[in-house]
Coordinates of C-alpha atoms in Angstrom, one line a residue:
X83 CA -74.3 -20.4 -17.2
X84 CA -76.5 -22.3 -14.6
X85 CA -76.4 -20.8 -11.2
X86 CA -77.5 -24.0 -9.7
X87 CA -80.2 -25.9 -9.3
X88 CA -83.7 -25.0 -8.1
X89 CA -86.8 -27.7 -7.5
X90 CA -90.3 -26.3 -8.4
X91 CA -93.0 -27.9 -6.6
X92 CA -96.5 -27.6 -7.5
X93 CA -99.3 -29.9 -8.2
X94 CA -100.5 -27.3 -11.1
X95 CA -98.4 -28.3 -14.1
X96 CA -98.9 -25.0 -15.8
X97 CA -97.8 -22.9 -12.8
X98 CA -94.7 -25.4 -12.7
X99 CA -93.9 -24.6 -16.4
X100 CA -94.5 -20.9 -16.1
X101 CA -91.9 -20.9 -12.9
X102 CA -89.6 -23.2 -14.8
X103 CA -89.2 -21.3 -17.6
X104 CA -88.8 -17.8 -15.6
X105 CA -86.1 -19.4 -13.6
X106 CA -84.4 -21.2 -16.6
X107 CA -84.4 -17.8 -18.4
X108 CA -82.5 -16.4 -15.3
X109 CA -79.8 -19.0 -15.7
X110 CA -80.9 -21.8 -13.2
X111 CA -81.0 -25.4 -14.0
X112 CA -84.7 -26.4 -12.8
X113 CA -86.3 -29.8 -11.5
X114 CA -90.0 -30.3 -11.1
X115 CA -92.0 -32.0 -8.6
X116 CA -95.7 -32.3 -8.8
X117 CA -96.5 -32.8 -4.7
X118 CA -94.7 -32.9 -1.5
X119 CA -94.1 -36.3 -1.5
X120 CA -92.1 -36.2 -5.1
X121 CA -89.9 -33.4 -3.6
X122 CA -89.4 -35.2 -0.5
X123 CA -88.0 -38.5 -2.6
X124 CA -86.1 -36.0 -4.8
X125 CA -84.4 -34.5 -2.1
X126 CA -83.2 -37.5 -0.2
X127 CA -81.6 -38.5 -3.2
X128 CA -80.1 -35.3 -4.3
X129 CA -77.9 -33.0 -2.5
X130 CA -77.4 -30.7 -5.4
X131 CA -80.7 -28.6 -4.9
X132 CA -79.8 -25.0 -3.9
X133 CA -83.6 -23.5 -3.5
X134 CA -87.1 -24.9 -3.2
X135 CA -89.9 -23.0 -4.7
X136 CA -92.8 -24.8 -3.3
X137 CA -96.9 -24.2 -3.2
X138 CA -98.6 -24.7 -0.2
X139 CA -101.9 -26.9 -0.9
X140 CA -101.1 -30.0 -2.7
X141 CA -102.4 -33.8 -2.8
X142 CA -100.6 -36.8 -0.7
X143 CA -98.1 -33.8 1.0
X144 CA -98.6 -30.4 1.0
X145 CA -96.2 -27.6 1.7
X146 CA -96.3 -27.3 5.2
X147 CA -95.4 -31.1 5.9
X148 CA -92.4 -31.0 3.5
X149 CA -90.9 -27.9 5.3
X150 CA -91.2 -29.9 8.4
X151 CA -89.4 -33.0 6.9
X152 CA -86.8 -30.8 5.3
X153 CA -86.0 -29.1 8.4
X154 CA -86.3 -32.1 10.8
X155 CA -85.5 -35.5 9.0
X156 CA -83.5 -34.2 6.3
X157 CA -82.0 -31.6 8.7
X158 CA -81.2 -29.0 5.8
X159 CA -81.3 -25.5 5.5
X160 CA -81.7 -25.4 1.9
X161 CA -84.0 -21.9 1.2
X162 CA -87.6 -22.6 0.6
X163 CA -90.0 -20.2 -0.6
X164 CA -93.8 -20.8 -0.5
X165 CA -96.2 -20.0 -2.9
X166 CA -99.6 -18.6 -1.8
X167 CA -103.1 -17.2 -3.0
X168 CA -104.2 -14.0 -1.5
X169 CA -106.7 -16.1 0.9
X170 CA -103.7 -18.1 2.3
X171 CA -101.8 -15.4 3.8
X172 CA -102.1 -16.9 7.1
X173 CA -100.9 -20.4 6.1
X174 CA -97.9 -19.0 4.4
X175 CA -96.9 -17.3 7.7
X176 CA -97.3 -20.1 9.5
X177 CA -94.8 -21.8 6.6
X178 CA -92.5 -19.0 7.7
X179 CA -92.6 -20.2 11.5
X180 CA -91.8 -23.5 10.4
X181 CA -88.7 -22.7 8.5
X182 CA -89.6 -21.1 5.0
X183 CA -87.5 -18.2 3.8
X184 CA -90.4 -16.3 2.7
X185 CA -93.5 -16.5 0.8
X186 CA -94.8 -15.0 -2.7
X187 CA -98.4 -14.2 -3.6
X188 CA -99.7 -16.0 -7.0
X189 CA -100.7 -13.0 -8.9
X190 CA -99.9 -11.3 -12.3
X191 CA -96.5 -10.0 -11.1
X192 CA -95.2 -13.8 -10.2
X193 CA -92.8 -13.5 -13.2
X194 CA -90.9 -10.6 -11.5
X195 CA -91.5 -11.3 -7.7
X196 CA -90.3 -15.0 -8.0
X197 CA -86.6 -13.8 -9.9
X198 CA -86.4 -11.3 -6.9
X199 CA -87.1 -13.4 -4.4
X200 CA -85.0 -16.6 -5.6
X201 CA -82.0 -13.8 -5.9
X202 CA -82.6 -12.6 -2.6
X203 CA -82.7 -16.0 -0.6
X204 CA -79.9 -17.6 -2.4
X205 CA -77.6 -14.1 -1.3
X206 CA -78.7 -15.0 2.1
X207 CA -77.8 -18.3 2.0
X208 CA -74.4 -17.4 0.6
X209 CA -73.9 -14.9 3.3
X210 CA -75.2 -17.3 6.0
X211 CA -72.6 -20.0 4.6
X212 CA -69.9 -17.7 4.7
X213 CA -70.6 -16.6 8.2
X214 CA -70.6 -20.2 9.3
X215 CA -67.2 -20.9 7.5
X216 CA -65.8 -18.2 8.9
X217 CA -67.1 -18.7 12.6
X218 CA -65.7 -22.2 12.3
X219 CA -62.2 -20.8 10.8
X220 CA -62.3 -18.6 13.9
X221 CA -63.1 -21.2 16.1
X222 CA -60.5 -23.6 14.8
X223 CA -57.9 -20.6 14.7
X224 CA -58.6 -20.0 18.3
X225 CA -58.3 -23.7 19.6
X226 CA -54.8 -23.3 17.5
X227 CA -53.9 -20.4 19.4
X228 CA -55.1 -21.6 22.7
X229 CA -52.5 -24.3 21.9
X230 CA -50.0 -22.1 20.8
X231 CA -50.3 -19.9 23.6
X232 CA -50.3 -23.0 26.2
X233 CA -47.0 -24.2 24.5
X234 CA -45.4 -20.9 24.6
X235 CA -46.1 -20.6 28.0
X236 CA -44.8 -24.0 28.7
X237 CA -41.9 -23.2 26.7
X238 CA -40.8 -20.2 29.0
X239 CA -41.4 -22.3 31.9
X240 CA -39.2 -25.3 30.3
X241 CA -36.6 -23.0 29.2
X242 CA -36.2 -21.1 32.7
X243 CA -36.2 -24.6 34.3
X244 CA -33.2 -25.9 32.6
X245 CA -29.9 -24.6 33.4
X246 CA -27.4 -26.4 30.9
X247 CA -27.3 -25.5 27.4
X248 CA -27.8 -29.2 26.0
X249 CA -30.9 -29.5 27.9
X250 CA -32.2 -25.9 26.6
X251 CA -31.6 -26.9 23.1
X252 CA -33.3 -30.2 23.4
X253 CA -36.5 -28.2 24.8
X254 CA -36.3 -25.9 21.9
X255 CA -36.4 -28.8 19.3
X256 CA -39.1 -30.4 21.3
X257 CA -41.5 -27.4 21.3
X258 CA -40.6 -26.5 17.8
X259 CA -41.6 -29.9 16.5
X260 CA -45.1 -29.3 19.0
X261 CA -45.8 -25.6 17.7
X262 CA -45.4 -26.7 13.8
X263 CA -46.6 -30.6 14.3
X264 CA -43.4 -31.6 12.6
X265 CA -41.8 -34.8 12.5
X266 CA -38.4 -34.0 12.8
X267 CA -35.9 -31.1 14.1
X268 CA -32.1 -30.3 14.4
X269 CA -30.8 -27.4 16.3
X270 CA -27.7 -25.8 15.0
X271 CA -25.7 -23.9 17.4
X272 CA -23.3 -21.1 16.1
X273 CA -19.4 -21.8 17.3
X274 CA -17.1 -19.4 15.8
X275 CA -17.1 -20.3 12.0
X276 CA -19.2 -23.2 12.2
X277 CA -22.8 -24.2 12.5
X278 CA -22.8 -27.3 15.2
X279 CA -25.5 -29.8 15.4
X280 CA -26.2 -29.7 19.2
X281 CA -29.8 -31.3 19.6
X282 CA -31.3 -33.8 17.0
X283 CA -34.7 -35.3 17.3
X284 CA -35.3 -37.0 13.6
X285 CA -35.8 -40.7 13.5
X286 CA -32.8 -42.6 14.7
X287 CA -30.1 -39.7 14.0
X288 CA -28.1 -38.4 16.6
X289 CA -25.7 -35.6 17.3
X290 CA -22.8 -37.6 16.6
X291 CA -24.1 -39.0 13.1
X292 CA -24.3 -35.3 11.8
X293 CA -21.2 -33.2 11.2
X294 CA -20.6 -29.2 11.6
X295 CA -20.9 -27.1 8.7
X296 CA -19.6 -23.7 7.8
X297 CA -21.6 -20.5 8.7
X298 CA -21.9 -19.5 5.2
X299 CA -23.0 -21.4 2.1
X300 CA -26.1 -22.5 0.2
X301 CA -27.8 -24.9 2.5
X302 CA -31.1 -23.5 4.1
X303 CA -29.5 -23.5 7.6
X304 CA -26.8 -21.3 6.2
X305 CA -29.0 -18.8 4.6
X306 CA -31.4 -18.5 7.8
X307 CA -28.4 -17.9 9.9
X308 CA -26.5 -15.5 7.2
X309 CA -29.5 -13.3 6.3
X310 CA -31.4 -13.6 9.7
X311 CA -34.6 -14.4 7.9
X312 CA -36.6 -17.9 7.9
X313 CA -36.5 -20.4 4.8
X314 CA -39.5 -22.2 4.0
X315 CA -39.2 -25.0 1.2
X316 CA -42.4 -26.7 0.0
X317 CA -40.7 -29.5 -1.9
X318 CA -37.2 -30.7 -1.2
X319 CA -37.4 -33.1 -4.4
X320 CA -37.9 -30.0 -6.4
X321 CA -35.5 -27.7 -5.0
X322 CA -32.9 -25.8 -7.1
X323 CA -32.3 -22.7 -4.8
X324 CA -30.4 -24.6 -2.0
X325 CA -28.0 -27.6 -1.4
X326 CA -30.5 -30.0 0.7
X327 CA -28.9 -33.5 0.0
X328 CA -27.5 -33.6 4.0
X329 CA -31.2 -32.8 4.9
X330 CA -32.3 -35.6 2.9
X331 CA -29.9 -38.0 4.3
X332 CA -30.4 -36.9 7.6
X333 CA -34.2 -37.7 7.3
X334 CA -34.8 -39.8 4.8
X335 CA -38.4 -38.7 4.2
X336 CA -38.3 -35.2 4.5
X337 CA -40.4 -33.5 1.9
X338 CA -40.8 -30.0 3.2
X339 CA -38.7 -27.8 5.4
X340 CA -38.7 -24.7 7.7
X341 CA -35.1 -23.1 9.0
X342 CA -35.6 -20.0 11.4
X343 CA -32.6 -18.1 12.9
X344 CA -32.2 -17.9 16.8
X345 CA -31.8 -13.7 17.1
X346 CA -29.9 -12.9 19.9
X347 CA -30.0 -9.2 21.9
X348 CA -27.9 -7.9 19.2
X349 CA -30.1 -9.4 16.3
X350 CA -27.2 -11.6 15.6
X351 CA -28.0 -15.3 14.8
X352 CA -26.6 -17.7 17.6
X353 CA -28.0 -20.8 15.7
X354 CA -30.8 -22.1 13.5
X355 CA -33.6 -24.4 14.4
X356 CA -34.4 -26.4 11.2
X357 CA -37.9 -28.4 11.1
X358 CA -38.9 -31.1 8.4
X359 CA -42.6 -32.4 7.5
X360 CA -45.3 -30.4 8.9
X361 CA -48.4 -32.6 9.3
X362 CA -51.8 -31.8 9.2
X363 CA -53.2 -32.3 12.6
X364 CA -56.7 -33.9 10.9
X365 CA -55.0 -36.8 8.9
X366 CA -51.5 -36.7 9.7
X367 CA -50.4 -36.1 6.0
X368 CA -47.2 -33.9 5.2
X369 CA -48.1 -30.6 4.7
X370 CA -46.0 -27.4 3.6
X371 CA -44.8 -24.8 6.4
X372 CA -46.7 -21.7 6.0
X373 CA -46.4 -18.2 7.4
X374 CA -48.1 -19.1 10.7
X375 CA -45.7 -21.8 11.4
X376 CA -42.8 -19.4 10.6
X377 CA -44.3 -16.8 13.1
X378 CA -44.5 -19.3 16.0
X379 CA -41.0 -20.6 15.5
X380 CA -39.6 -17.2 15.5
X381 CA -41.1 -16.2 18.5
X382 CA -39.9 -19.5 20.0
X383 CA -36.5 -18.9 18.7
X384 CA -36.4 -15.2 20.0
X385 CA -37.0 -16.8 23.5
X386 CA -34.7 -19.5 23.2
X387 CA -32.0 -17.0 21.7
X388 CA -32.1 -15.2 24.9
X389 CA -32.0 -18.1 27.3
X390 CA -29.1 -19.4 25.4
X391 CA -27.4 -16.2 25.6
X392 CA -28.0 -16.2 29.4
X393 CA -27.0 -19.6 29.8
X394 CA -23.5 -18.8 27.9
X395 CA -22.9 -15.9 30.3
X396 CA -23.6 -17.9 33.2
X397 CA -21.1 -20.7 32.2
X398 CA -18.5 -17.8 31.3
X399 CA -19.1 -16.6 35.0
X400 CA -18.9 -19.8 36.6
X401 CA -15.7 -20.6 34.5
X402 CA -14.3 -17.0 35.6
X403 CA -15.5 -17.4 39.1
X404 CA -13.7 -20.8 39.3
X405 CA -10.5 -19.4 37.7
X406 CA -10.5 -16.7 40.1
X407 CA -11.0 -19.0 43.2
X408 CA -8.5 -21.3 41.8
X409 CA -5.9 -18.3 41.7
X410 CA -7.1 -17.5 45.3
X411 CA -6.6 -20.9 46.3
X412 CA -3.1 -21.1 44.8
X413 CA -2.1 -17.6 46.4
X414 CA -3.5 -19.0 49.7
X415 CA -1.7 -22.5 49.8
X416 CA 1.4 -20.9 48.4
X417 CA 1.6 -18.3 51.5
X418 CA 0.6 -21.1 53.8
X419 CA 3.3 -23.5 52.3
X420 CA 5.9 -20.6 52.7
X421 CA 5.2 -20.1 56.3
X422 CA 5.5 -24.0 56.7
X423 CA 9.0 -23.6 54.8
X424 CA 10.2 -20.9 57.1
X425 CA 9.4 -23.2 60.1
X426 CA 11.4 -26.0 58.3
X427 CA 14.2 -23.6 58.0
X428 CA 14.4 -22.6 61.4
X429 CA 14.0 -26.0 62.7
X430 CA 16.9 -27.0 60.4
X431 CA 19.2 -24.4 61.3
X432 CA 18.8 -25.0 65.2
X433 CA 19.0 -28.8 64.5
X434 CA 22.4 -27.9 62.8
X435 CA 23.5 -26.0 65.5
X436 CA 22.9 -28.4 68.2
X437 CA 24.6 -31.3 66.3
X438 CA 27.8 -28.8 65.3
X439 CA 28.1 -27.8 69.1
X440 CA 26.8 -31.2 70.7
X441 CA 24.2 -29.4 72.4
X442 CA 21.3 -32.0 72.9
X443 CA 18.8 -29.5 73.8
X444 CA 19.3 -27.7 70.8
X445 CA 18.9 -30.9 68.6
X446 CA 15.6 -31.6 70.5
X447 CA 14.2 -27.9 69.8
X448 CA 15.0 -28.3 66.2
X449 CA 13.8 -31.7 65.8
X450 CA 10.4 -30.6 67.5
X451 CA 10.1 -27.7 64.9
X452 CA 10.5 -30.1 62.0
X453 CA 8.0 -32.5 63.4
X454 CA 5.4 -29.5 64.3
X455 CA 5.8 -28.1 60.5
X456 CA 5.7 -31.6 59.1
X457 CA 2.4 -32.2 60.7
X458 CA 1.1 -28.9 59.5
X459 CA 2.0 -29.7 56.0
X460 CA 0.2 -33.1 56.4
X461 CA -2.7 -31.5 57.8
X462 CA -2.7 -28.8 54.9
X463 CA -2.2 -31.6 52.2
X464 CA -5.3 -33.3 53.8
X465 CA -7.5 -30.3 54.1
X466 CA -6.9 -29.4 50.5
X467 CA -7.8 -32.8 49.1
X468 CA -11.3 -33.0 51.5
X469 CA -11.9 -29.3 50.2
X470 CA -11.4 -30.1 46.7
X471 CA -13.5 -33.1 46.1
X472 CA -17.2 -33.3 46.2
X473 CA -18.2 -36.6 47.8
X474 CA -21.3 -38.2 49.2
X475 CA -21.1 -39.0 52.9
X476 CA -21.4 -42.7 53.8
X477 CA -24.3 -42.7 56.2
X478 CA -24.5 -45.1 58.8
X479 CA -26.3 -45.1 62.1
X480 CA -24.0 -43.2 64.6
X481 CA -23.9 -42.7 68.5
X482 CA -23.0 -39.0 68.4
X483 CA -22.5 -38.9 72.0
X484 CA -19.8 -41.8 71.9
X485 CA -18.3 -39.6 69.1
X486 CA -18.2 -36.6 71.1
X487 CA -16.9 -38.6 74.5
X488 CA -14.1 -39.8 72.3
X489 CA -13.0 -36.7 71.2
X490 CA -13.4 -34.9 74.9
X491 CA -10.8 -38.0 76.0
X492 CA -8.6 -37.3 73.1
X493 CA -8.2 -33.5 73.6
X494 CA -8.4 -33.5 77.5
X495 CA -4.8 -33.7 77.5
X496 CA -4.3 -30.6 75.4
X497 CA -7.0 -28.8 77.4
X498 CA -5.0 -29.7 80.8
X499 CA -1.8 -28.4 79.4
X500 CA -3.3 -24.9 79.2
X501 CA -5.0 -25.5 82.6
X502 CA -8.3 -25.0 81.2
X503 CA -11.6 -27.4 81.7
X504 CA -13.2 -29.5 78.9
X505 CA -16.8 -30.3 79.7
X506 CA -19.1 -32.4 77.9
X507 CA -23.1 -32.4 78.4
X508 CA -24.7 -35.1 76.3
X509 CA -28.4 -35.5 76.0
X510 CA -29.8 -38.8 77.5
X511 CA -32.6 -39.1 74.9
X512 CA -30.5 -38.9 71.7
X513 CA -30.7 -41.8 69.4
X514 CA -28.1 -43.1 66.6
X515 CA -28.3 -40.5 63.5
X516 CA -27.5 -41.1 60.2
X517 CA -23.9 -39.8 59.3
X518 CA -20.7 -40.3 58.2
X519 CA -18.8 -41.0 61.5
X520 CA -15.2 -40.7 60.3
X521 CA -16.1 -36.9 58.5
X522 CA -18.3 -35.8 61.3
X523 CA -15.4 -37.0 63.9
X524 CA -12.8 -35.0 62.2
X525 CA -15.2 -31.6 61.9
X526 CA -16.1 -31.8 65.7
X527 CA -12.4 -32.4 66.4
X528 CA -11.5 -29.6 64.6
X529 CA -14.1 -27.4 66.5
X530 CA -12.9 -28.6 69.7
X531 CA -9.1 -27.9 68.8
X532 CA -9.7 -24.5 67.7
X533 CA -11.7 -23.9 70.6
X534 CA -8.7 -24.9 73.0
X535 CA -6.5 -22.6 71.1
X536 CA -8.5 -19.7 71.7
X537 CA -8.9 -20.1 75.3
X538 CA -7.1 -17.6 77.7
X539 CA -4.0 -18.7 79.9
X540 CA -6.2 -18.9 83.2
X541 CA -9.9 -20.0 84.1
X542 CA -10.3 -21.4 79.9
X543 CA -13.3 -23.4 79.5
X544 CA -14.6 -25.7 76.4
X545 CA -17.9 -27.2 76.4
X546 CA -19.0 -29.8 73.9
X547 CA -22.7 -30.4 74.1
X548 CA -25.4 -32.5 72.3
X549 CA -29.3 -32.2 72.1
X550 CA -32.4 -33.2 70.1
X551 CA -34.5 -30.1 68.4
X552 CA -37.9 -32.1 68.3
X553 CA -39.3 -28.9 66.4
X554 CA -36.9 -28.9 63.5
X555 CA -36.1 -32.8 63.4
X556 CA -32.4 -32.0 64.1
X557 CA -29.5 -33.1 65.9
X558 CA -27.7 -30.2 67.6
X559 CA -23.9 -30.4 68.5
X560 CA -22.4 -27.2 70.2
X561 CA -18.8 -26.2 70.9
X562 CA -18.7 -23.3 73.2
X563 CA -15.8 -21.5 74.6
X564 CA -14.7 -18.5 76.9
X565 CA -11.6 -17.5 74.8
X566 CA -10.8 -14.3 73.1
X567 CA -13.9 -14.3 70.6
X568 CA -13.8 -13.4 67.0
X569 CA -13.8 -9.9 65.6
X570 CA -17.0 -8.8 63.6
X571 CA -14.9 -8.1 60.5
X572 CA -13.5 -11.5 60.7
X573 CA -16.6 -13.4 61.4
X574 CA -17.7 -13.1 57.7
X575 CA -14.5 -14.4 56.5
X576 CA -13.7 -17.5 59.1
X577 CA -15.3 -20.2 56.7
X578 CA -13.1 -18.9 53.5
X579 CA -10.5 -21.3 52.3
X580 CA -7.0 -20.2 53.7
X581 CA -8.4 -17.6 56.3
X582 CA -6.9 -18.0 59.6
X583 CA -6.6 -15.8 62.8
X584 CA -4.3 -18.5 64.3
X585 CA -0.7 -17.0 62.8
X586 CA 1.7 -19.6 60.9
X587 CA 2.5 -21.7 63.3
X588 CA -0.7 -23.0 63.9
X589 CA -3.2 -23.0 61.2
X590 CA -3.5 -23.8 57.8
X591 CA -6.7 -21.8 57.3
X592 CA -9.0 -24.8 55.6
X593 CA -9.9 -26.3 58.9
X594 CA -13.3 -24.5 59.0
X595 CA -13.8 -24.5 55.3
X596 CA -13.6 -28.4 55.4
X597 CA -15.7 -28.6 58.3
X598 CA -18.6 -26.5 56.8
X599 CA -18.5 -28.4 53.5
X600 CA -18.6 -31.7 55.4
X601 CA -21.8 -30.6 57.5
X602 CA -23.3 -29.3 54.3
X603 CA -22.7 -32.4 52.3
X604 CA -24.8 -34.3 55.3
X605 CA -27.6 -31.4 54.6
X606 CA -26.9 -29.8 57.7
X607 CA -25.7 -26.3 58.5
X608 CA -22.8 -25.0 60.9
X609 CA -23.5 -21.3 62.4
X610 CA -21.0 -19.3 64.9
X611 CA -21.9 -16.6 67.2
X612 CA -19.0 -14.8 68.9
X613 CA -18.5 -11.8 71.3
X614 CA -14.7 -10.3 71.3
X615 CA -13.3 -11.2 74.9
X616 CA -16.2 -13.2 76.2
X617 CA -16.3 -16.3 73.7
X618 CA -17.5 -18.0 70.8
X619 CA -19.9 -20.9 70.0
X620 CA -20.1 -22.9 67.0
X621 CA -23.4 -24.8 66.2
X622 CA -23.9 -27.7 64.1
X623 CA -27.3 -29.0 62.8
X624 CA -27.7 -32.3 61.4
X625 CA -30.9 -33.9 60.1
X626 CA -32.2 -36.7 62.2
X627 CA -33.3 -38.6 59.0
X628 CA -32.4 -38.7 55.5
X629 CA -34.9 -39.4 52.8
X630 CA -32.4 -41.6 50.9

């Protein structure tokens, strides 16, 4: 059996024939050339020569020149053994320096030495070729791994930066396609006894165009989910082990498939990522999914399962928190309404007594109680509506100084009724600020009303002030009083819905909660400082400018 073609180059015909017969006896195919020029032409037109045995001294083109052309112009690494006489050792060494593999002395042992030299040179060439291929494979694999590492890093960042489950699932499918160079993908999420398609990236297909399937069955995704192991199908058209018709309907050109379970913390599958048609990075042709693809997607699936579980826990916590808050709100509202109804009952009773006995002072007293509790009920309903709805403030240039002066004019009578002073200190250099004037007016009015309610019976004072904080680029509105102050334990609770220290006849417990909500909707803050029996200061900070 021929082991490869060897080119023998020598101007002596007898030497060529001897060498050819030795090498043919060893199983090699041999081609001959009488000088370097003939060999050069042969090498230019043929690429199947595996080794060259070449004399040094030849007419027209010697061995040294042939080596130069072989390593230079032809850019060939074909092994070349030079033949040398005893008096040509220095020339043979020169040939080796120029790229020859080794040299042989033409003597009576040439029949033995040439066979050994050829075998050694070809073995060395095979080792060099294998090493080159191995290094190229390592380089390619390193490049692939670099892409994988970057992709997996991006996966972690992407998964951690998306809060909703639907966004997470879209990221998982996108990353799965990138890791395997797949043309399409579907992520099924376990929901009870069903696997529901929740993210689809396969041509024009959408989530609505697919349907949920049972968690058990003979489809690839069902097998992956039930057994917790990846499923690889090399050719969907010749697949007898699984039902694949819905895969081909969902992606008409699907030929290869990979289905990997998303295993959670309990090693239970929370879903399955199904990918179709891995493509060659070189020419884009469809290739089969391999074990490397499967390992990459298993790593992705493990990350995704943890994040999906965390997302589900987060959403469950939100629902539980909302239910708890709803329960607290209903309880608070019920308590507040109960107090109002008690006021209605008292007013109605006094009104009935006055009417029966014809005492107008009782009638007026009962009627005032009914009106007061009606106002409280109205305020409660308005506050509940304001607190329950998220709204975007209708920003417009607002003269806050004028707004504060109007509040002082409105509340002056209430302050006078308590024998208190209502002072105003307005900044002269304050320009109009972007604000929803109606909601800010109500927020500040609530703080001023609370401050008046907290004043002592004598020498009470409330100060409403405005100023501009140029360092923070903010408008500052302060409402300060010298009233009873707020106990330290209550400071943590004053912004909670239905918490009130005013008693059932005055407060609904929603005023400060609504005020804080309004200020936050403006991108601002509401702070409080208080000393018991010395007074309280509420400070509103609003941005002087808005990006939108």
